[in-house]
Amino acid sequence: GAVVSQHPSRVICKSGTSVKIECRSLDFQATTMFWYRQFPKQSLMLMATSNEGSKATYEQGVEKDKFLINHASLTLSTLTVTSAHPEDSSFYICSVPEGGDPTDTQYFGPGTRLTVL
Amino acid sequence: GIQVEQSPPDLILQEGANSTLRCNFSDSVNNLQWFHQNPWGQLINLFYIPSGTKQNGRLSATTVATERYSLLYISSSQTTDSGVYFCAVVKAAGNKLTFGGGTRVLVKP
């Protein structure tokens, strides 16, 4: 199976600061990556679709100016949480579809746990 | 959007027992995956099974696409099987993975 890495695995920051999370596809090139958020004891909710070479597509209710996504290369997507607040504390997970096809197997990174004080 | 419902929400098993987890979905799909989320949060791929039956060791899965449900079977459960099991689907002609609410499994020694 594909290997997807995320960095950092855990971050604690003060309210009002920005945090950048990286997602890397180590096994294959990915024109599309996905970002999810998971609150404690809940399921995963899709936040946005990261597209290499074009703007990200955000799900309804997700603020694009707060959650900045940059798909810098075919193996790297970054999610920046700007002006973080305590309610942004969550587990952020990225996924990469095999062969770039969302209908194919998707592989998930290990996640980044964000705590905003 | 497509609705994905998993049952039961919680399951407590004695080590060695067998169990069946169910995933119902409200529309045709072209991707269905089962995952196990371990205590550290990592989602581990179990099956890619938009239709048919697959087996991998003590786990097996069956998807009946025409009736819009999938089943995950755990046989001879072990304590390491504990965690949350998620079903996720991509709606036909869609491109987004939608997750069910999960089944939280606890296997007691």
CSV table of N, CA, C and O in Angstrom, one decimal, chain B residues 27-90:
chain,number,residue,atom,x,y,z
B,27,ASP,N,-27.0,5.5,-1.7
B,27,ASP,CA,-26.9,5.7,-3.2
B,27,ASP,C,-25.9,4.7,-3.8
B,27,ASP,O,-25.2,4.1,-3.1
B,28,SER,N,-25.9,4.7,-5.1
B,28,SER,CA,-24.9,3.8,-5.8
B,28,SER,C,-23.5,4.3,-5.5
B,28,SER,O,-23.3,5.5,-5.5
B,29,VAL,N,-22.5,3.4,-5.4
B,29,VAL,CA,-21.2,3.8,-5.1
B,29,VAL,C,-20.2,3.2,-6.1
B,29,VAL,O,-20.5,2.1,-6.7
B,30,ASN,N,-19.1,3.8,-6.3
B,30,ASN,CA,-18.0,3.2,-7.1
B,30,ASN,C,-16.7,3.1,-6.3
B,30,ASN,O,-15.7,2.8,-6.9
B,31,ASN,N,-16.8,3.3,-5.0
B,31,ASN,CA,-15.7,3.0,-4.1
B,31,ASN,C,-16.3,2.7,-2.7
B,31,ASN,O,-17.1,3.5,-2.3
B,32,LEU,N,-15.8,1.7,-2.1
B,32,LEU,CA,-16.2,1.4,-0.7
B,32,LEU,C,-15.0,0.8,0.0
B,32,LEU,O,-14.4,-0.1,-0.5
B,33,GLN,N,-14.6,1.5,1.1
B,33,GLN,CA,-13.4,1.0,1.8
B,33,GLN,C,-13.8,0.8,3.3
B,33,GLN,O,-14.6,1.5,3.8
B,34,TRP,N,-13.2,-0.2,3.9
B,34,TRP,CA,-13.2,-0.4,5.3
B,34,TRP,C,-11.9,-0.1,5.9
B,34,TRP,O,-10.8,-0.4,5.3
B,35,PHE,N,-11.9,0.7,7.0
B,35,PHE,CA,-10.7,1.1,7.7
B,35,PHE,C,-10.8,0.7,9.2
B,35,PHE,O,-11.9,0.6,9.8
B,36,HIS,N,-9.6,0.5,9.8
B,36,HIS,CA,-9.5,0.3,11.2
B,36,HIS,C,-8.7,1.5,11.7
B,36,HIS,O,-7.5,1.7,11.2
B,37,GLN,N,-9.2,2.3,12.6
B,37,GLN,CA,-8.5,3.4,13.2
B,37,GLN,C,-7.9,2.9,14.5
B,37,GLN,O,-8.6,2.6,15.5
B,38,ASN,N,-6.6,2.9,14.6
B,38,ASN,CA,-5.9,2.4,15.8
B,38,ASN,C,-5.9,3.5,16.9
B,38,ASN,O,-6.3,4.6,16.7
B,39,PRO,N,-5.5,3.2,18.1
B,39,PRO,CA,-5.6,4.1,19.2
B,39,PRO,C,-4.7,5.4,19.0
B,39,PRO,O,-5.0,6.4,19.6
B,40,TRP,N,-3.8,5.4,18.1
B,40,TRP,CA,-3.0,6.5,17.8
B,40,TRP,C,-3.6,7.4,16.6
B,40,TRP,O,-3.1,8.4,16.2
B,41,GLY,N,-4.7,6.9,16.1
B,41,GLY,CA,-5.4,7.7,15.1
B,41,GLY,C,-5.2,7.3,13.7
B,41,GLY,O,-5.8,7.8,12.7
B,42,GLN,N,-4.2,6.4,13.4
B,42,GLN,CA,-3.9,6.0,12.1
B,42,GLN,C,-5.0,5.2,11.5
B,42,GLN,O,-5.5,4.2,12.1
B,43,LEU,N,-5.4,5.5,10.3
B,43,LEU,CA,-6.4,4.7,9.6
B,43,LEU,C,-5.7,3.7,8.8
B,43,LEU,O,-4.9,4.0,7.9
B,44,ILE,N,-6.0,2.4,9.0
B,44,ILE,CA,-5.4,1.3,8.4
B,44,ILE,C,-6.4,0.7,7.4
B,44,ILE,O,-7.5,0.4,7.7
B,45,ASN,N,-5.9,0.6,6.1
B,45,ASN,CA,-6.8,0.1,5.1
B,45,ASN,C,-7.0,-1.4,5.3
B,45,ASN,O,-6.1,-2.2,5.5
B,46,LEU,N,-8.3,-1.8,5.3
B,46,LEU,CA,-8.6,-3.2,5.5
B,46,LEU,C,-9.1,-3.8,4.1
B,46,LEU,O,-8.5,-4.8,3.7
B,47,PHE,N,-10.0,-3.1,3.5
B,47,PHE,CA,-10.5,-3.6,2.2
B,47,PHE,C,-11.0,-2.5,1.3
B,47,PHE,O,-11.5,-1.5,1.8
B,48,TYR,N,-10.7,-2.7,0.1
B,48,TYR,CA,-11.3,-1.9,-1.0
B,48,TYR,C,-12.3,-2.8,-1.7
B,48,TYR,O,-11.9,-3.8,-2.3
B,49,ILE,N,-13.6,-2.5,-1.5
B,49,ILE,CA,-14.6,-3.5,-1.9
B,49,ILE,C,-15.9,-2.9,-2.3
B,49,ILE,O,-16.9,-3.0,-1.6
B,50,PRO,N,-15.9,-2.3,-3.5
B,50,PRO,CA,-17.2,-1.7,-4.0
B,50,PRO,C,-18.2,-2.7,-4.3
B,50,PRO,O,-19.4,-2.4,-4.4
B,51,SER,N,-17.8,-4.0,-4.5
B,51,SER,CA,-18.7,-5.1,-4.7
B,51,SER,C,-18.0,-6.4,-4.4
B,51,SER,O,-16.7,-6.4,-4.4
B,52,GLY,N,-18.8,-7.5,-4.2
B,52,GLY,CA,-18.2,-8.8,-4.0
B,52,GLY,C,-17.7,-9.1,-2.6
B,52,GLY,O,-18.1,-8.5,-1.7
B,53,THR,N,-16.9,-10.1,-2.5
B,53,THR,CA,-16.4,-10.6,-1.3
B,53,THR,C,-14.9,-10.7,-1.3
B,53,THR,O,-14.3,-11.2,-2.3
B,54,LYS,N,-14.2,-10.4,-0.2
B,54,LYS,CA,-12.8,-10.5,0.0
B,54,LYS,C,-12.5,-11.0,1.4
B,54,LYS,O,-13.3,-10.8,2.3
B,55,GLN,N,-11.3,-11.7,1.5
B,55,GLN,CA,-10.9,-12.2,2.8
B,55,GLN,C,-9.4,-11.9,3.0
B,55,GLN,O,-8.6,-11.9,2.0
B,56,ASN,N,-9.1,-11.5,4.2
B,56,ASN,CA,-7.7,-11.3,4.5
B,56,ASN,C,-7.5,-11.8,6.0
B,56,ASN,O,-7.8,-11.1,6.9
B,57,GLY,N,-7.0,-13.0,6.1
B,57,GLY,CA,-6.8,-13.5,7.4
B,57,GLY,C,-8.1,-13.8,8.2
B,57,GLY,O,-9.0,-14.4,7.6
B,58,ARG,N,-8.2,-13.2,9.4
B,58,ARG,CA,-9.4,-13.3,10.2
B,58,ARG,C,-10.5,-12.4,9.8
B,58,ARG,O,-11.6,-12.4,10.3
B,59,LEU,N,-10.2,-11.5,8.9
B,59,LEU,CA,-11.2,-10.5,8.4
B,59,LEU,C,-11.7,-10.9,7.0
B,59,LEU,O,-10.9,-11.3,6.2
B,60,SER,N,-13.0,-10.6,6.8
B,60,SER,CA,-13.5,-10.7,5.5
B,60,SER,C,-14.6,-9.7,5.3
B,60,SER,O,-15.1,-9.1,6.3
B,61,ALA,N,-14.9,-9.3,4.1
B,61,ALA,CA,-15.9,-8.3,3.8
B,61,ALA,C,-16.8,-8.7,2.6
B,61,ALA,O,-16.2,-9.3,1.7
B,62,THR,N,-18.0,-8.3,2.6
B,62,THR,CA,-18.9,-8.5,1.5
B,62,THR,C,-19.7,-7.3,1.3
B,62,THR,O,-20.2,-6.7,2.2
B,63,THR,N,-19.7,-6.9,0.0
B,63,THR,CA,-20.6,-5.7,-0.4
B,63,THR,C,-21.6,-6.2,-1.4
B,63,THR,O,-21.2,-6.8,-2.4
B,64,VAL,N,-22.9,-5.9,-1.1
B,64,VAL,CA,-24.0,-6.2,-2.0
B,64,VAL,C,-24.4,-4.8,-2.6
B,64,VAL,O,-25.2,-4.1,-2.0
B,65,ALA,N,-23.8,-4.4,-3.7
B,65,ALA,CA,-24.0,-3.1,-4.2
B,65,ALA,C,-25.4,-2.8,-4.6
B,65,ALA,O,-25.9,-1.7,-4.4
B,66,THR,N,-26.1,-3.8,-5.1
B,66,THR,CA,-27.5,-3.6,-5.5
B,66,THR,C,-28.4,-3.4,-4.4
B,66,THR,O,-29.5,-2.7,-4.5
B,67,GLU,N,-28.0,-3.9,-3.2
B,67,GLU,CA,-28.9,-3.6,-2.0
B,67,GLU,C,-28.3,-2.6,-1.1
B,67,GLU,O,-28.8,-2.3,0.0
B,68,ARG,N,-27.2,-2.0,-1.5
B,68,ARG,CA,-26.6,-0.9,-0.8
B,68,ARG,C,-26.2,-1.1,0.6
B,68,ARG,O,-26.5,-0.4,1.6
B,69,TYR,N,-25.4,-2.2,0.8
B,69,TYR,CA,-24.8,-2.5,2.1
B,69,TYR,C,-23.6,-3.3,2.0
B,69,TYR,O,-23.3,-3.9,1.0
B,70,SER,N,-22.8,-3.2,3.1
B,70,SER,CA,-21.5,-3.9,3.1
B,70,SER,C,-21.4,-4.5,4.6
B,70,SER,O,-21.9,-3.8,5.5
B,71,LEU,N,-20.8,-5.6,4.7
B,71,LEU,CA,-20.6,-6.3,6.0
B,71,LEU,C,-19.1,-6.6,6.2
B,71,LEU,O,-18.4,-7.0,5.2
B,72,LEU,N,-18.6,-6.3,7.4
B,72,LEU,CA,-17.3,-6.7,7.7
B,72,LEU,C,-17.4,-7.7,8.8
B,72,LEU,O,-18.0,-7.5,9.9
B,73,TYR,N,-16.7,-8.9,8.6
B,73,TYR,CA,-16.7,-10.0,9.6
B,73,TYR,C,-15.3,-10.0,10.2
B,73,TYR,O,-14.3,-10.0,9.6
B,74,ILE,N,-15.4,-10.2,11.6
B,74,ILE,CA,-14.2,-10.4,12.3
B,74,ILE,C,-14.3,-11.7,13.0
B,74,ILE,O,-15.3,-11.9,13.8
B,75,SER,N,-13.4,-12.6,12.7
B,75,SER,CA,-13.5,-13.9,13.4
B,75,SER,C,-12.4,-14.1,14.4
B,75,SER,O,-11.3,-13.5,14.3
B,76,SER,N,-12.7,-14.9,15.4
B,76,SER,CA,-11.7,-15.2,16.5
B,76,SER,C,-11.0,-13.9,16.9
B,76,SER,O,-9.8,-13.7,16.9
B,77,SER,N,-11.8,-12.9,17.4
B,77,SER,CA,-11.3,-11.6,17.7
B,77,SER,C,-10.2,-11.6,18.7
B,77,SER,O,-10.1,-12.5,19.6
B,78,GLN,N,-9.3,-10.7,18.6
B,78,GLN,CA,-8.1,-10.5,19.5
B,78,GLN,C,-8.2,-9.1,20.1
B,78,GLN,O,-8.8,-8.2,19.5
B,79,THR,N,-7.5,-8.9,21.2
B,79,THR,CA,-7.5,-7.6,21.8
B,79,THR,C,-7.0,-6.5,20.9
B,79,THR,O,-7.4,-5.4,21.0
B,80,THR,N,-6.1,-6.9,20.0
B,80,THR,CA,-5.5,-5.9,19.0
B,80,THR,C,-6.5,-5.5,18.0
B,80,THR,O,-6.2,-4.6,17.2
B,81,ASP,N,-7.7,-6.2,17.9
B,81,ASP,CA,-8.7,-5.8,17.0
B,81,ASP,C,-9.5,-4.6,17.6
B,81,ASP,O,-10.3,-4.0,16.8
B,82,SER,N,-9.3,-4.2,18.8
B,82,SER,CA,-10.0,-3.1,19.4
B,82,SER,C,-9.7,-1.8,18.6
B,82,SER,O,-8.6,-1.6,18.0
B,83,GLY,N,-10.6,-0.9,18.6
B,83,GLY,CA,-10.5,0.4,17.9
B,83,GLY,C,-11.8,0.7,17.2
B,83,GLY,O,-12.8,0.2,17.5
B,84,VAL,N,-11.7,1.7,16.3
B,84,VAL,CA,-12.9,2.1,15.6
B,84,VAL,C,-12.8,1.6,14.1
B,84,VAL,O,-11.8,1.8,13.5
B,85,TYR,N,-13.9,1.0,13.7
B,85,TYR,CA,-14.0,0.6,12.3
B,85,TYR,C,-14.8,1.5,11.5
B,85,TYR,O,-16.0,1.8,11.9
B,86,PHE,N,-14.3,2.0,10.4
B,86,PHE,CA,-15.0,3.0,9.5
B,86,PHE,C,-15.3,2.3,8.2
B,86,PHE,O,-14.4,1.7,7.6
B,87,CYS,N,-16.5,2.6,7.7
B,87,CYS,CA,-16.8,2.3,6.3
B,87,CYS,C,-16.9,3.7,5.6
B,87,CYS,O,-17.3,4.7,6.2
B,88,ALA,N,-16.3,3.8,4.4
B,88,ALA,CA,-16.4,5.0,3.6
B,88,ALA,C,-16.7,4.7,2.2
B,88,ALA,O,-16.2,3.7,1.6
B,89,VAL,N,-17.4,5.6,1.5
B,89,VAL,CA,-17.8,5.4,0.1
B,89,VAL,C,-17.6,6.6,-0.7
B,89,VAL,O,-17.6,7.7,-0.2
B,90,VAL,N,-17.5,6.4,-2.0
B,90,VAL,CA,-17.5,7.4,-3.0
B,90,VAL,C,-18.8,7.2,-3.8
B,90,VAL,O,-18.9,6.1,-4.4
